[in-house]
Amino acid sequence: MRSERDYVAGLYARLDAERARVKGGYTAALRGTGGTPMERDDEVRALAKEAKRLDVADSGLCFGRLDTLSGEHSYVGRIGLFDQDNEYEPVLLDWRAPASRAFYVATAASPENMRRRRQFHTRGRRVVDFTDEVLGRPGDAERGDAALLAAVNAPRGEGMRDIVATIQAEQDEIIRLDHPGVLVIEGGPGTGKTVVALHRVAYLLYTQRERMERHGVLVVGPNPAFLNHIGRVLPSLGESDVVFTTTGGLVPGLRVTAEDTPEAVRLKGSLKILDVLSAAIADRQRLPEQPLPIDLGDTTVRIDAETAEWARDEARASGLPHNEARTVFTEILTYVLTERAIARIGRGWLTRSDREAWEQMRADLLRELAVDDAFTAALDELWPVLTPETLLAPLYASEERLRAAGADPALSRAVGDAWTVSDVPLLDELVDLLGRDKATDRAAEQAADRERKAEAEYAAGAMDLLVDRKDSMDDEDHLFATDLLYGEDLADRFVEQDTRELVERAAADRDWTYRHVVVDEAQELSEMDWRVLMRRCPGRSFTVVGDLAQRRSAAGATSWGAMLEPYVPGRWVYRSLTVNYRTPAEIMSVAAAVLAEFAPDVQPPESVRACGVQPWSRLVTEDELSAAIEEFTRAEAGREGTSVVIGPPDVPGAVAASETKGLEFDAVLVVAPERILADGPRGAAELYVALTRATQRLGILHQGPLPSALTVLTETGATHESAHA
């Protein structure tokens, strides 16, 4: 024990020394004046990132040791450390390194040329104990589970923990899978599919860092609570170039404020909505009911239906997006109007043979048209510049426009711009269908230039003040001033490049593309959602996580192939996780009975443990319900860990089952399972989700008869405290 403690203490000494070295380099880079501002900025960013990586390694730096058959041994930990005095010999293997794989996959039957695996139990920086597994003895247990059981039985905290010290063989195989396309990981509740996907991201960033880190990784989850729950895992593994969002956040700046009906969700999620969007755009490309008069030169010309139709046909035939095709539409109209005006103005004295005079008159008339309010108004009426929002909001709010676009009346709503999650892929699609408005883009670029110049002037002014202060300092204070960047360098940083972190830049840019995308609860995504995500990742590198049995959305996936094959034909692979690490056997048997009723062909995951506490149910009246919920809450407040009440929207203090997807709690109280089950065709999936959130204790309060699948529960009339203390 002493030798192991000393070795791990030595590793921490190396970690501290490496931190000091990086911190010193960071400080020097901030003070440096060599190279360009961009080069110095890149160096500062790289050192800051390295400092973060070293900081997260402090907890659980080294968690195990491998001994080979030849007597050599190596230590495995959260990051890699090297002996700089001995040709950079590794003194601690990164868990992602190929040499570490045996730590996770070696078994008694397949020892991977290893003799022993040792797992450390630590408190802070000190090794307090370890567990040894002797490998290569047929008939021995496949793998010791002391560390695993300690982890899964531990009370839950506020967020998901990494599993770097307890990755199991089936999980490790998926994490290290070398597949360039789409990997689908399916598993029932508690199988660890989310945390496996996140560790796979860390592994890919380790093995393909140069390719991936400049563009980053996108992680898409079902709701903000879930993203908050998983948000610490990748930073704890030293990876920070990751954007976390829901499908509702895929259009930067959009605020989702409403919720669609299930029928509207189904309609908007189908690829058939593309025809509606195209028709809605075409409906805004109009012909005048009456000729529109335009005063041009000394005459009046008119935009009639025939002329507008010719211009419209040419613009549509160009194949350009709507806003860009407006240029073609405008060119045809200006050609016709100027020709007519010239013919009238020059009647009797101007002929086409007088080319120079003809072209001069045309140029004059074109300048006049460019500033003519009536002509601009006519263009805006016949071929308006549209944004996704200004097309979609009026469409939803107008039954007439919906009919013209061939849309289902179920899409109608009173407030057109009350955006929902299901609107996001439509708005995103419209960015490409409508195209950019060049005039607006130019105005935005000019505004950005003005802002950058103002920032540069501010930076230069700030440095002038510092220089004045330096001049007034004593010699002993001069070091402070000379450590600072020169004013022109600071100004150059504002002018030459975007100084925001990658995550901030990527999240704000609709056109940003990622090297890899993780999609969790992927069974809920619609066909239109997948179009958005495929645009975000042209390389089609995905880790897709889900469970078809838990699908609730009417627009969600019924098979992985149906969703993925159109985009990555032959480039997606499927892997499943079968062991439930979260839900104890006592609770999983109840959930499995519900699963058997609505998805009899689906095999529930096998729980790795039992907790010794039986789930219970209790019949309550309306008057007793609030007191029973308070009783549960009060009892759990006195325990270590987390708890939640899940129920219908009108239950005080309860959250919907859909809001707890991917989350886990030590104790769960499910209220009114009979009402959850009756809530639409996917109510059974909702109840299944609710029942599988608990890691230790499950209770149920019901007012009506229990659903048949739950009749196996022990019915109690006692209070929660007295029955389950």
XYZ file of C-alpha atoms in Angstrom, residues 59-428:
370
model
C -9.864 14.407 -9.050
C -9.116 10.751 -9.658
C -5.846 11.379 -11.457
C -4.827 7.715 -11.285
C -7.412 5.002 -10.770
C -5.707 1.749 -11.691
C -2.723 -0.358 -12.600
C -2.118 -3.139 -15.115
C 0.457 -5.901 -14.641
C 1.585 -7.876 -17.683
C 2.499 -11.559 -17.800
C 6.144 -10.552 -18.183
C 6.107 -8.627 -14.909
C 5.902 -5.096 -16.291
C 3.251 -2.742 -14.993
C 1.656 0.533 -16.029
C -0.684 2.981 -14.364
C -3.927 4.213 -15.956
C -5.526 7.567 -15.266
C -7.546 10.533 -16.393
C -4.712 12.090 -18.440
C -1.274 11.024 -19.645
C 1.910 12.115 -17.846
C 5.484 11.611 -19.014
C 8.959 11.500 -17.514
C 10.757 14.354 -19.263
C 14.127 13.166 -17.906
C 13.763 9.680 -19.363
C 12.961 10.184 -23.062
C 9.385 11.091 -22.204
C 8.635 7.625 -20.877
C 4.944 7.426 -19.864
C 4.448 7.337 -16.102
C 0.653 7.514 -16.386
C -1.369 6.276 -19.358
C -4.327 8.318 -20.597
C -7.434 6.132 -20.341
C -7.985 6.656 -24.078
C -4.541 5.414 -25.112
C -4.426 2.024 -26.917
C -2.252 0.616 -24.120
C -5.042 1.336 -21.602
C -7.684 -0.716 -23.398
C -6.865 -3.899 -21.499
C -7.803 -2.167 -18.246
C -11.417 -2.152 -19.439
C -11.729 -5.315 -21.492
C -9.441 -7.914 -19.911
C -11.322 -10.818 -18.320
C -10.441 -14.101 -16.714
C -11.231 -15.924 -19.943
C -9.539 -13.311 -22.169
C -6.763 -11.656 -20.159
C -5.235 -9.615 -23.025
C -1.709 -10.730 -21.917
C -2.342 -9.229 -18.496
C -1.771 -10.950 -15.171
C -3.525 -8.558 -12.843
C -5.759 -5.485 -12.828
C -5.605 -3.261 -9.756
C -8.270 -0.624 -9.067
C -7.507 2.174 -6.633
C -9.964 3.625 -4.151
C -8.953 7.186 -3.380
C -9.972 10.030 -1.146
C -8.749 13.315 -2.508
C -5.134 12.765 -3.572
C -4.527 9.772 -1.317
C -4.920 6.072 -2.103
C -6.913 4.532 0.758
C -7.344 1.019 -0.648
C -7.210 -1.066 -3.798
C -8.855 -4.143 -5.277
C -6.928 -6.749 -7.271
C -8.257 -9.043 -9.971
C -6.051 -11.901 -11.040
C -6.612 -12.546 -14.735
C -6.156 -15.608 -16.908
C -7.820 -18.155 -14.631
C -10.649 -19.885 -16.520
C -13.729 -20.196 -14.385
C -13.029 -17.095 -12.334
C -15.508 -14.245 -12.378
C -15.479 -12.305 -15.616
C -14.441 -9.119 -13.875
C -14.444 -7.738 -10.364
C -17.326 -5.351 -9.779
C -16.420 -3.670 -6.485
C -15.628 -0.320 -8.087
C -18.615 -0.533 -10.416
C -21.087 -1.356 -7.641
C -19.651 1.380 -5.456
C -20.236 3.850 -8.284
C -23.785 2.799 -9.164
C -24.857 2.585 -5.516
C -23.441 6.001 -4.611
C -25.997 8.783 -4.032
C -26.616 10.929 -7.080
C -25.452 14.517 -7.205
C -26.578 17.444 -9.318
C -25.030 16.234 -12.562
C -23.946 13.138 -14.430
C -20.538 11.771 -13.467
C -17.971 10.420 -15.854
C -17.356 6.645 -15.793
C -13.709 6.796 -16.781
C -12.676 4.518 -13.893
C -15.471 1.960 -14.341
C -16.053 1.619 -18.092
C -17.293 -1.881 -18.818
C -16.161 -4.072 -21.717
C -19.311 -3.642 -23.844
C -19.121 0.107 -23.295
C -15.424 0.293 -24.105
C -15.941 -1.504 -27.415
C -18.417 1.186 -28.464
C -16.319 4.079 -27.160
C -13.297 2.988 -29.224
C -15.204 1.870 -32.315
C -13.406 2.990 -35.456
C -16.270 3.967 -37.738
C -16.234 7.168 -39.825
C -19.982 7.430 -40.383
C -22.986 7.209 -38.080
C -22.931 5.017 -34.984
C -26.308 4.207 -33.440
C -26.198 3.215 -29.766
C -29.496 1.804 -28.571
C -30.177 0.733 -25.044
C -32.945 0.652 -22.512
C -33.083 2.869 -19.429
C -29.966 2.909 -17.286
C -27.663 1.224 -19.791
C -25.323 4.191 -19.835
C -25.774 5.024 -23.502
C -25.510 8.776 -22.917
C -22.330 8.642 -20.870
C -20.849 6.147 -23.341
C -21.558 8.587 -26.184
C -19.863 11.408 -24.265
C -16.800 9.276 -23.542
C -16.735 8.382 -27.230
C -16.530 12.111 -28.008
C -13.588 12.422 -25.600
C -11.947 9.426 -27.286
C -12.441 10.865 -30.789
C -11.038 14.221 -29.693
C -8.017 12.368 -28.309
C -7.383 10.246 -31.419
C -8.435 12.806 -34.067
C -7.739 16.090 -32.333
C -6.203 17.931 -35.260
C -9.166 17.094 -37.494
C -11.892 17.775 -34.951
C -10.971 20.557 -32.582
C -10.983 23.460 -35.061
C -14.666 22.890 -35.766
C -15.736 21.326 -32.470
C -18.468 18.907 -31.534
C -22.215 19.455 -31.232
C -24.247 17.613 -28.577
C -28.035 17.731 -29.007
C -30.257 16.752 -26.085
C -33.991 16.675 -25.363
C -34.286 19.587 -22.928
C -32.205 22.139 -20.977
C -32.403 20.118 -17.729
C -30.825 17.154 -19.498
C -28.056 19.306 -20.981
C -27.330 20.750 -17.554
C -27.226 17.204 -16.165
C -24.639 15.964 -18.677
C -22.752 19.233 -19.102
C -19.948 18.391 -16.674
C -18.884 15.075 -18.178
C -16.770 16.300 -21.085
C -15.134 19.171 -19.143
C -14.250 16.600 -16.447
C -12.430 14.675 -19.182
C -10.553 17.796 -20.300
C -12.652 18.547 -23.391
C -14.251 21.969 -23.771
C -14.755 22.565 -27.522
C -18.295 21.222 -27.375
C -21.582 23.034 -28.000
C -24.593 21.741 -26.062
C -28.081 22.557 -27.332
C -31.590 21.243 -27.813
C -33.222 20.994 -31.232
C -34.979 24.227 -30.264
C -31.622 25.999 -30.101
C -30.357 25.062 -33.555
C -31.407 28.428 -35.006
C -29.340 31.085 -33.188
C -31.335 33.862 -31.590
C -34.716 32.159 -31.912
C -36.881 32.114 -28.793
C -39.236 29.160 -28.404
C -42.323 30.221 -26.446
C -45.127 27.813 -27.372
C -45.908 24.130 -27.772
C -47.514 22.401 -30.728
C -50.343 19.899 -30.705
C -49.289 16.301 -31.473
C -50.892 16.614 -34.917
C -48.970 19.802 -35.710
C -45.761 18.115 -34.542
C -46.430 15.217 -36.917
C -47.166 17.491 -39.866
C -44.158 19.745 -39.342
C -41.838 16.809 -38.803
C -42.696 15.103 -42.089
C -40.695 15.742 -45.257
C -44.019 16.553 -46.918
C -43.817 19.962 -45.256
C -41.103 20.838 -47.799
C -43.788 21.049 -50.486
C -45.770 23.405 -48.258
C -42.752 25.669 -47.741
C -42.009 25.817 -51.460
C -45.643 26.578 -52.231
C -45.743 29.266 -49.545
C -42.729 30.974 -51.126
C -44.269 30.731 -54.592
C -47.474 32.262 -53.223
C -45.518 35.378 -52.220
C -44.235 35.780 -55.815
C -47.304 37.591 -57.097
C -48.741 39.128 -60.235
C -50.515 42.505 -60.081
C -54.311 42.345 -60.195
C -54.255 45.774 -61.893
C -51.340 47.378 -63.784
C -49.045 49.292 -61.428
C -48.161 52.816 -62.712
C -44.553 53.991 -62.476
C -43.582 57.575 -63.345
C -40.359 57.367 -65.311
C -38.768 60.310 -67.087
C -41.553 62.412 -68.539
C -43.930 59.513 -68.989
C -45.819 56.865 -67.072
C -45.195 53.183 -67.684
C -46.996 50.242 -66.079
C -46.122 46.864 -64.657
C -48.849 44.653 -66.043
C -49.577 41.001 -65.289
C -47.978 39.798 -68.511
C -44.687 41.586 -67.815
C -44.628 40.456 -64.181
C -45.326 36.857 -65.242
C -42.401 36.919 -67.672
C -40.127 38.293 -64.936
C -41.427 35.729 -62.450
C -40.870 32.821 -64.841
C -37.304 33.946 -65.550
C -36.559 34.401 -61.856
C -37.898 30.964 -60.954
C -36.049 29.350 -63.855
C -32.760 30.777 -62.559
C -32.778 28.172 -59.777
C -31.648 30.797 -57.280
C -33.170 31.055 -53.797
C -36.081 33.480 -53.539
C -34.220 36.556 -52.284
C -31.352 36.119 -54.717
C -33.771 35.507 -57.611
C -35.313 38.906 -56.877
C -32.353 40.358 -58.796
C -33.446 38.464 -61.927
C -37.057 39.546 -61.407
C -35.926 43.165 -61.020
C -33.716 43.062 -64.111
C -36.577 41.887 -66.331
C -38.910 44.570 -64.997
C -36.359 47.356 -65.381
C -35.564 46.215 -68.910
C -39.220 46.287 -69.953
C -40.020 49.575 -68.189
C -36.983 51.433 -69.528
C -37.574 50.131 -73.046
C -41.140 51.376 -72.942
C -40.137 54.722 -71.460
C -37.361 55.279 -74.008
C -39.698 54.416 -76.857
C -42.193 57.025 -75.649
C -39.750 59.729 -74.648
C -37.650 59.421 -77.779
C -40.506 58.987 -80.216
C -39.806 60.886 -83.407
C -36.135 61.674 -82.783
C -34.369 58.689 -81.183
C -33.630 55.472 -83.033
C -31.818 52.330 -81.903
C -29.078 53.137 -84.393
C -28.182 56.064 -82.142
C -26.760 53.582 -79.657
C -24.847 56.032 -77.485
C -27.885 58.253 -76.880
C -30.068 55.225 -76.268
C -27.706 53.784 -73.661
C -27.284 57.170 -71.965
C -31.033 57.533 -71.640
C -31.288 53.976 -70.275
C -28.601 54.697 -67.670
C -30.470 57.835 -66.576
C -33.743 55.938 -66.285
C -32.112 53.086 -64.351
C -30.763 55.560 -61.794
C -34.223 57.074 -61.516
C -35.834 53.670 -60.989
C -33.313 52.747 -58.311
C -34.577 55.556 -56.053
C -38.214 55.530 -57.129
C -40.473 54.776 -54.167
C -43.325 53.506 -56.339
C -41.055 51.030 -58.120
C -39.561 49.816 -54.830
C -43.092 49.371 -53.424
C -44.093 47.424 -56.523
C -41.098 45.108 -56.130
C -41.913 44.565 -52.462
C -45.491 43.698 -53.346
C -44.700 41.359 -56.223
C -41.413 39.797 -55.049
C -40.781 40.793 -51.421
C -37.525 40.217 -49.584
C -38.417 37.523 -47.058
C -36.861 36.127 -43.924
C -37.822 32.715 -42.554
C -39.826 34.464 -39.852
C -41.662 36.867 -42.184
C -42.679 33.977 -44.406
C -43.714 31.443 -41.763
C -45.485 33.658 -39.207
C -48.029 35.111 -41.704
C -48.516 31.625 -43.152
C -49.581 30.173 -39.793
C -51.820 33.138 -39.030
C -53.710 33.082 -42.342
C -56.066 30.305 -43.337
C -56.067 31.728 -46.854
C -52.292 31.462 -47.151
C -52.344 27.937 -45.695
C -54.876 26.882 -48.332
C -52.817 28.475 -51.103
C -49.770 26.515 -49.926
C -51.709 23.250 -49.729
C -51.133 23.029 -45.981
C -53.218 21.170 -43.431
C -55.509 23.515 -41.425
C -54.061 21.967 -38.249
C -51.042 24.259 -38.753
C -53.160 27.349 -38.194
C -52.589 29.403 -35.050
C -53.634 32.816 -33.843
C -50.139 34.143 -33.096
C -47.989 33.342 -36.082
C -44.641 34.058 -34.436
C -45.297 32.064 -31.251
C -42.444 29.737 -32.167
C -42.314 26.088 -31.178
C -39.562 23.475 -31.250
C -41.145 21.954 -34.349
C -40.815 25.291 -36.162
C -37.033 25.271 -35.846
C -36.264 22.854 -38.710
C -38.727 24.737 -40.935
C -37.108 28.080 -40.195
C -33.702 26.544 -40.775
